[in-house]
């Protein structure tokens, strides 16, 4: 089965170790929930995979393409990044219409106008914002803006979708829509998804497999039911139960 594989990864900032992963493999077409305390290295992991942050050492095999993350050139990084999409916790909207926000990545890829129009319309329908297509993005509510950010990601048909606490500031209605879209594109397109979340019930609902990151290391990795029902480490057991961990 095709995999994304990280090896000998080490990230440090000003000599402080942030993330160390000897080996990590993700199978194609699964949803991975990444949980752990704040400051444990979860978001750093996503940024490294998305080639937004260079580690001191580490290699990534991106489904057959081996890259040295520490010495990766901008041109090669861009070619791999265009196979991914990233949704951050706080949506950033361009000062244009909703349509133009969602279409921007497709225009950079030089798709024709008809294809762009069709794909943007489909993406906005998926996130239940088809009626806002001509609205200025700056006038949207926070939840609507985050759904536009999701549409902007999924319109690219990414091989890998990276989500960093995407629903942390959303109300239950927007969370429900967001999760439905994630499930839908996973089922229909087989998109591989990594989602960082502090919402443990969300990880249970969405993920096929979960990873527990603590103090910059992957402490535990298992299928979701085993992860929550039979934690192997005391740290994960404490984290799941809501006890403070150090």
mmCIF file of C-alpha atoms in Angstrom:
data_model
loop_
_atom_site.group_PDB
_atom_site.id
_atom_site.type_symbol
_atom_site.label_atom_id
_atom_site.label_comp_id
_atom_site.label_asym_id
_atom_site.label_seq_id
_atom_site.Cartn_x
_atom_site.Cartn_y
_atom_site.Cartn_z
ATOM 1 C CA UNK A 1 0.000 0.000 0.000
ATOM 2 C CA UNK A 2 1.371 3.481 -0.883
ATOM 3 C CA UNK A 3 2.627 5.423 2.087
ATOM 4 C CA UNK A 4 3.907 8.762 3.270
ATOM 5 C CA UNK A 5 6.954 7.961 5.353
ATOM 6 C CA UNK A 6 9.007 10.243 7.629
ATOM 7 C CA UNK A 7 12.393 9.166 8.946
ATOM 8 C CA UNK A 8 15.033 10.643 11.286
ATOM 9 C CA UNK A 9 13.086 13.895 11.658
ATOM 10 C CA UNK A 10 14.375 16.498 14.083
ATOM 11 C CA UNK A 11 13.079 20.061 14.405
ATOM 12 C CA UNK A 12 14.695 22.589 16.728
ATOM 13 C CA UNK A 13 14.285 26.328 17.190
ATOM 14 C CA UNK A 14 17.151 28.271 18.776
ATOM 15 C CA UNK A 15 18.687 24.964 19.916
ATOM 16 C CA UNK A 16 15.450 23.918 21.638
ATOM 17 C CA UNK A 17 14.159 20.566 20.412
ATOM 18 C CA UNK A 18 10.570 20.855 19.156
ATOM 19 C CA UNK A 19 9.894 17.575 17.385
ATOM 20 C CA UNK A 20 11.769 14.284 17.031
ATOM 21 C CA UNK A 21 10.369 11.395 14.999
ATOM 22 C CA UNK A 22 12.489 8.367 14.165
ATOM 23 C CA UNK A 23 9.885 6.854 11.855
ATOM 24 C CA UNK A 24 6.263 7.530 10.939
ATOM 25 C CA UNK A 25 4.181 6.030 8.145
ATOM 26 C CA UNK A 26 0.757 7.049 6.846
ATOM 27 C CA UNK A 27 -1.206 4.814 4.514
ATOM 28 C CA UNK A 28 -2.893 6.329 1.493
ATOM 29 C CA UNK A 29 -6.609 7.036 1.778
ATOM 30 C CA UNK A 30 -7.003 7.135 5.569
ATOM 31 C CA UNK A 31 -7.906 9.878 8.047
ATOM 32 C CA UNK A 32 -5.328 10.421 10.793
ATOM 33 C CA UNK A 33 -6.250 12.209 14.009
ATOM 34 C CA UNK A 34 -3.308 13.881 15.763
ATOM 35 C CA UNK A 35 -3.926 14.710 19.409
ATOM 36 C CA UNK A 36 -1.865 15.827 22.373
ATOM 37 C CA UNK A 37 -1.348 18.731 24.791
ATOM 38 C CA UNK A 38 -0.752 22.258 23.553
ATOM 39 C CA UNK A 39 2.862 22.818 22.603
ATOM 40 C CA UNK A 40 3.566 19.143 22.032
ATOM 41 C CA UNK A 41 4.617 19.538 18.384
ATOM 42 C CA UNK A 42 1.399 18.636 16.543
ATOM 43 C CA UNK A 43 1.203 21.749 14.372
ATOM 44 C CA UNK A 44 4.949 21.589 13.729
ATOM 45 C CA UNK A 45 4.441 18.092 12.335
ATOM 46 C CA UNK A 46 1.837 19.373 9.867
ATOM 47 C CA UNK A 47 4.057 22.278 8.821
ATOM 48 C CA UNK A 48 6.994 19.956 8.190
ATOM 49 C CA UNK A 49 4.873 17.592 6.100
ATOM 50 C CA UNK A 50 3.507 20.591 4.179
ATOM 51 C CA UNK A 51 7.106 21.750 3.580
ATOM 52 C CA UNK A 52 6.462 25.047 5.342
ATOM 53 C CA UNK A 53 9.110 24.410 8.001
ATOM 54 C CA UNK A 54 12.543 22.904 7.439
ATOM 55 C CA UNK A 55 13.851 20.464 10.033
ATOM 56 C CA UNK A 56 17.503 20.117 10.984
ATOM 57 C CA UNK A 57 17.404 16.552 9.690
ATOM 58 C CA UNK A 58 14.862 14.239 8.160
ATOM 59 C CA UNK A 59 13.635 12.597 4.993
ATOM 60 C CA UNK A 60 10.133 12.172 3.635
ATOM 61 C CA UNK A 61 9.048 9.589 1.124
ATOM 62 C CA UNK A 62 5.989 11.191 -0.433
ATOM 63 C CA UNK A 63 4.295 8.140 -1.958
ATOM 64 C CA UNK A 64 7.396 7.025 -3.810
ATOM 65 C CA UNK A 65 9.246 10.332 -4.090
ATOM 66 C CA UNK A 66 12.143 10.536 -1.630
ATOM 67 C CA UNK A 67 13.092 14.027 -0.441
ATOM 68 C CA UNK A 68 15.677 15.332 1.998
ATOM 69 C CA UNK A 69 13.644 17.811 4.011
ATOM 70 C CA UNK A 70 16.631 19.750 5.328
ATOM 71 C CA UNK A 71 18.015 20.576 1.877
ATOM 72 C CA UNK A 72 14.885 20.622 -0.268
ATOM 73 C CA UNK A 73 14.919 23.291 -2.969
ATOM 74 C CA UNK A 74 12.049 25.743 -3.344
ATOM 75 C CA UNK A 75 11.185 24.478 -6.834
ATOM 76 C CA UNK A 76 10.968 20.838 -5.761
ATOM 77 C CA UNK A 77 9.069 21.766 -2.598
ATOM 78 C CA UNK A 78 6.508 23.703 -4.629
ATOM 79 C CA UNK A 79 5.858 20.733 -6.927
ATOM 80 C CA UNK A 80 5.104 18.533 -3.894
ATOM 81 C CA UNK A 81 3.138 21.228 -2.060
ATOM 82 C CA UNK A 82 0.792 21.511 -5.031
ATOM 83 C CA UNK A 83 -0.316 17.952 -4.291
ATOM 84 C CA UNK A 84 -1.388 19.047 -0.785
ATOM 85 C CA UNK A 85 -3.764 21.550 0.779
ATOM 86 C CA UNK A 86 -3.616 23.126 4.235
ATOM 87 C CA UNK A 87 -6.401 24.620 6.372
ATOM 88 C CA UNK A 88 -5.275 26.562 9.444
ATOM 89 C CA UNK A 89 -7.183 27.303 12.645
ATOM 90 C CA UNK A 90 -7.802 30.928 11.702
ATOM 91 C CA UNK A 91 -8.996 31.479 8.132
ATOM 92 C CA UNK A 92 -7.269 34.135 6.058
ATOM 93 C CA UNK A 93 -9.512 35.653 3.416
ATOM 94 C CA UNK A 94 -8.272 37.618 0.438
ATOM 95 C CA UNK A 95 -10.049 40.946 -0.070
ATOM 96 C CA UNK A 96 -12.085 39.676 -2.992
ATOM 97 C CA UNK A 97 -15.280 37.722 -3.553
ATOM 98 C CA UNK A 98 -15.911 34.243 -2.204
ATOM 99 C CA UNK A 99 -15.589 32.936 -5.776
ATOM 100 C CA UNK A 100 -12.172 34.536 -6.239
ATOM 101 C CA UNK A 101 -10.954 33.236 -2.878
ATOM 102 C CA UNK A 102 -11.789 29.661 -3.822
ATOM 103 C CA UNK A 103 -10.587 30.023 -7.423
ATOM 104 C CA UNK A 104 -7.159 31.464 -6.635
ATOM 105 C CA UNK A 105 -5.260 28.170 -6.380
ATOM 106 C CA UNK A 106 -6.792 26.931 -9.624
ATOM 107 C CA UNK A 107 -5.749 30.096 -11.415
ATOM 108 C CA UNK A 108 -2.163 29.627 -10.255
ATOM 109 C CA UNK A 109 -2.352 26.167 -11.812
ATOM 110 C CA UNK A 110 -3.546 27.828 -15.052
ATOM 111 C CA UNK A 111 -6.802 25.923 -15.424
ATOM 112 C CA UNK A 112 -9.280 27.210 -17.986
ATOM 113 C CA UNK A 113 -12.170 29.449 -16.917
ATOM 114 C CA UNK A 114 -14.892 26.861 -17.487
ATOM 115 C CA UNK A 115 -13.145 24.258 -15.330
ATOM 116 C CA UNK A 116 -12.470 26.824 -12.607
ATOM 117 C CA UNK A 117 -16.098 27.927 -12.571
ATOM 118 C CA UNK A 118 -17.372 24.343 -12.351
ATOM 119 C CA UNK A 119 -14.955 23.278 -9.627
ATOM 120 C CA UNK A 120 -15.504 26.388 -7.504
ATOM 121 C CA UNK A 121 -19.280 25.954 -7.725
ATOM 122 C CA UNK A 122 -18.984 22.305 -6.694
ATOM 123 C CA UNK A 123 -16.703 23.115 -3.745
ATOM 124 C CA UNK A 124 -19.026 25.850 -2.472
ATOM 125 C CA UNK A 125 -21.998 23.514 -2.738
ATOM 126 C CA UNK A 126 -20.126 20.960 -0.633
ATOM 127 C CA UNK A 127 -19.564 23.485 2.163
ATOM 128 C CA UNK A 128 -23.146 24.806 1.843
ATOM 129 C CA UNK A 129 -22.128 28.279 0.677
ATOM 130 C CA UNK A 130 -23.212 28.232 -2.966
ATOM 131 C CA UNK A 131 -25.496 31.213 -2.326
ATOM 132 C CA UNK A 132 -22.520 33.321 -1.138
ATOM 133 C CA UNK A 133 -20.453 32.906 -4.305
ATOM 134 C CA UNK A 134 -20.469 36.621 -5.206
ATOM 135 C CA UNK A 135 -20.323 37.969 -1.644
ATOM 136 C CA UNK A 136 -17.199 39.754 -0.440
ATOM 137 C CA UNK A 137 -15.284 37.291 1.711
ATOM 138 C CA UNK A 138 -14.503 39.981 4.295
ATOM 139 C CA UNK A 139 -18.207 40.183 5.188
ATOM 140 C CA UNK A 140 -18.557 36.508 6.098
ATOM 141 C CA UNK A 141 -18.949 35.246 9.644
ATOM 142 C CA UNK A 142 -16.031 33.357 11.183
ATOM 143 C CA UNK A 143 -17.666 29.995 10.589
ATOM 144 C CA UNK A 144 -18.496 30.833 6.986
ATOM 145 C CA UNK A 145 -14.946 32.058 6.367
ATOM 146 C CA UNK A 146 -13.551 28.779 7.673
ATOM 147 C CA UNK A 147 -15.836 26.865 5.338
ATOM 148 C CA UNK A 148 -14.583 29.009 2.443
ATOM 149 C CA UNK A 149 -11.033 28.121 3.526
ATOM 150 C CA UNK A 150 -12.028 24.451 3.381
ATOM 151 C CA UNK A 151 -13.582 24.936 -0.068
ATOM 152 C CA UNK A 152 -10.364 26.653 -1.194
ATOM 153 C CA UNK A 153 -8.470 23.524 -0.126
ATOM 154 C CA UNK A 154 -10.732 20.804 -1.484
ATOM 155 C CA UNK A 155 -11.240 22.549 -4.848
ATOM 156 C CA UNK A 156 -7.621 21.579 -5.588
ATOM 157 C CA UNK A 157 -8.431 17.849 -5.247
ATOM 158 C CA UNK A 158 -5.340 17.399 -3.044
ATOM 159 C CA UNK A 159 -3.741 14.047 -2.526
ATOM 160 C CA UNK A 160 -3.120 15.040 1.096
ATOM 161 C CA UNK A 161 -5.315 17.392 3.137
ATOM 162 C CA UNK A 162 -3.790 18.899 6.287
ATOM 163 C CA UNK A 163 -6.123 20.405 8.887
ATOM 164 C CA UNK A 164 -4.751 22.267 11.905
ATOM 165 C CA UNK A 165 -7.470 22.692 14.557
ATOM 166 C CA UNK A 166 -9.888 23.720 11.787
ATOM 167 C CA UNK A 167 -13.023 23.765 13.946
ATOM 168 C CA UNK A 168 -11.564 25.070 17.231
ATOM 169 C CA UNK A 169 -13.458 28.363 17.078
ATOM 170 C CA UNK A 170 -16.615 27.191 15.285
ATOM 171 C CA UNK A 171 -20.124 26.782 16.653
ATOM 172 C CA UNK A 172 -21.735 23.310 16.587
ATOM 173 C CA UNK A 173 -23.624 23.938 13.316
ATOM 174 C CA UNK A 174 -20.457 24.894 11.447
ATOM 175 C CA UNK A 175 -18.538 22.023 13.049
ATOM 176 C CA UNK A 176 -21.197 19.617 11.786
ATOM 177 C CA UNK A 177 -21.011 20.957 8.229
ATOM 178 C CA UNK A 178 -17.206 20.891 8.312
ATOM 179 C CA UNK A 179 -17.102 17.274 9.488
ATOM 180 C CA UNK A 180 -19.682 16.182 6.912
ATOM 181 C CA UNK A 181 -17.536 17.655 4.138
ATOM 182 C CA UNK A 182 -14.422 15.908 5.469
ATOM 183 C CA UNK A 183 -16.214 12.560 5.567
ATOM 184 C CA UNK A 184 -17.696 13.137 2.135
ATOM 185 C CA UNK A 185 -14.490 13.953 0.275
ATOM 186 C CA UNK A 186 -12.702 11.115 2.048
ATOM 187 C CA UNK A 187 -15.337 8.622 0.922
ATOM 188 C CA UNK A 188 -15.745 10.006 -2.597
ATOM 189 C CA UNK A 189 -12.132 10.854 -3.460
ATOM 190 C CA UNK A 190 -10.071 8.700 -1.117
ATOM 191 C CA UNK A 191 -8.203 11.773 0.118
ATOM 192 C CA UNK A 192 -5.582 11.140 2.789
ATOM 193 C CA UNK A 193 -6.253 13.512 5.688
ATOM 194 C CA UNK A 194 -4.238 14.572 8.734
ATOM 195 C CA UNK A 195 -6.247 16.527 11.308
ATOM 196 C CA UNK A 196 -4.791 18.074 14.449
ATOM 197 C CA UNK A 197 -7.533 18.489 17.021
ATOM 198 C CA UNK A 198 -8.022 19.018 20.749
ATOM 199 C CA UNK A 199 -11.582 17.783 20.300
ATOM 200 C CA UNK A 200 -11.275 14.112 21.253
ATOM 201 C CA UNK A 201 -14.877 13.228 20.247
ATOM 202 C CA UNK A 202 -14.092 14.741 16.833
ATOM 203 C CA UNK A 203 -11.042 12.510 16.483
ATOM 204 C CA UNK A 204 -13.243 9.529 17.363
ATOM 205 C CA UNK A 205 -15.851 10.539 14.787
ATOM 206 C CA UNK A 206 -13.491 11.231 11.914
ATOM 207 C CA UNK A 207 -10.234 9.342 12.240
ATOM 208 C CA UNK A 208 -9.368 5.820 11.137
ATOM 209 C CA UNK A 209 -6.110 6.015 13.064
ATOM 210 C CA UNK A 210 -4.851 8.315 15.832
ATOM 211 C CA UNK A 211 -1.441 9.499 16.959
ATOM 212 C CA UNK A 212 -0.644 10.909 20.397
ATOM 213 C CA UNK A 213 2.099 13.527 20.352
ATOM 214 C CA UNK A 214 3.668 14.503 23.676
ATOM 215 C CA UNK A 215 6.842 16.483 24.359
ATOM 216 C CA UNK A 216 7.790 16.462 20.692
ATOM 217 C CA UNK A 217 7.499 12.712 20.184
ATOM 218 C CA UNK A 218 4.878 10.272 18.950
ATOM 219 C CA UNK A 219 4.141 8.348 22.131
ATOM 220 C CA UNK A 220 1.366 6.167 20.759
ATOM 221 C CA UNK A 221 -0.156 5.306 17.382
ATOM 222 C CA UNK A 222 -3.088 2.944 16.833
ATOM 223 C CA UNK A 223 -6.409 2.470 15.095
ATOM 224 C CA UNK A 224 -8.974 4.782 16.632
ATOM 225 C CA UNK A 225 -10.947 2.250 18.646
ATOM 226 C CA UNK A 226 -7.807 0.725 20.179
ATOM 227 C CA UNK A 227 -6.316 4.177 20.748
ATOM 228 C CA UNK A 228 -9.220 5.343 22.896
ATOM 229 C CA UNK A 229 -10.335 2.058 24.459
ATOM 230 C CA UNK A 230 -6.971 0.450 25.191
ATOM 231 C CA UNK A 231 -4.274 3.120 25.597
ATOM 232 C CA UNK A 232 -0.864 1.543 26.095
ATOM 233 C CA UNK A 233 0.867 4.447 27.820
ATOM 234 C CA UNK A 234 -0.013 6.172 31.084
ATOM 235 C CA UNK A 235 0.364 9.545 29.356
ATOM 236 C CA UNK A 236 -2.307 8.776 26.788
ATOM 237 C CA UNK A 237 -4.610 7.250 29.410
ATOM 238 C CA UNK A 238 -4.283 10.421 31.486
ATOM 239 C CA UNK A 239 -4.793 12.678 28.471
ATOM 240 C CA UNK A 240 -7.959 10.872 27.362
ATOM 241 C CA UNK A 241 -9.387 10.958 30.884
ATOM 242 C CA UNK A 242 -8.730 14.695 31.191
ATOM 243 C CA UNK A 243 -5.992 14.462 33.814
ATOM 244 C CA UNK A 244 -3.062 16.863 33.608
ATOM 245 C CA UNK A 245 0.037 15.367 32.053
ATOM 246 C CA UNK A 246 3.593 16.691 32.206
#
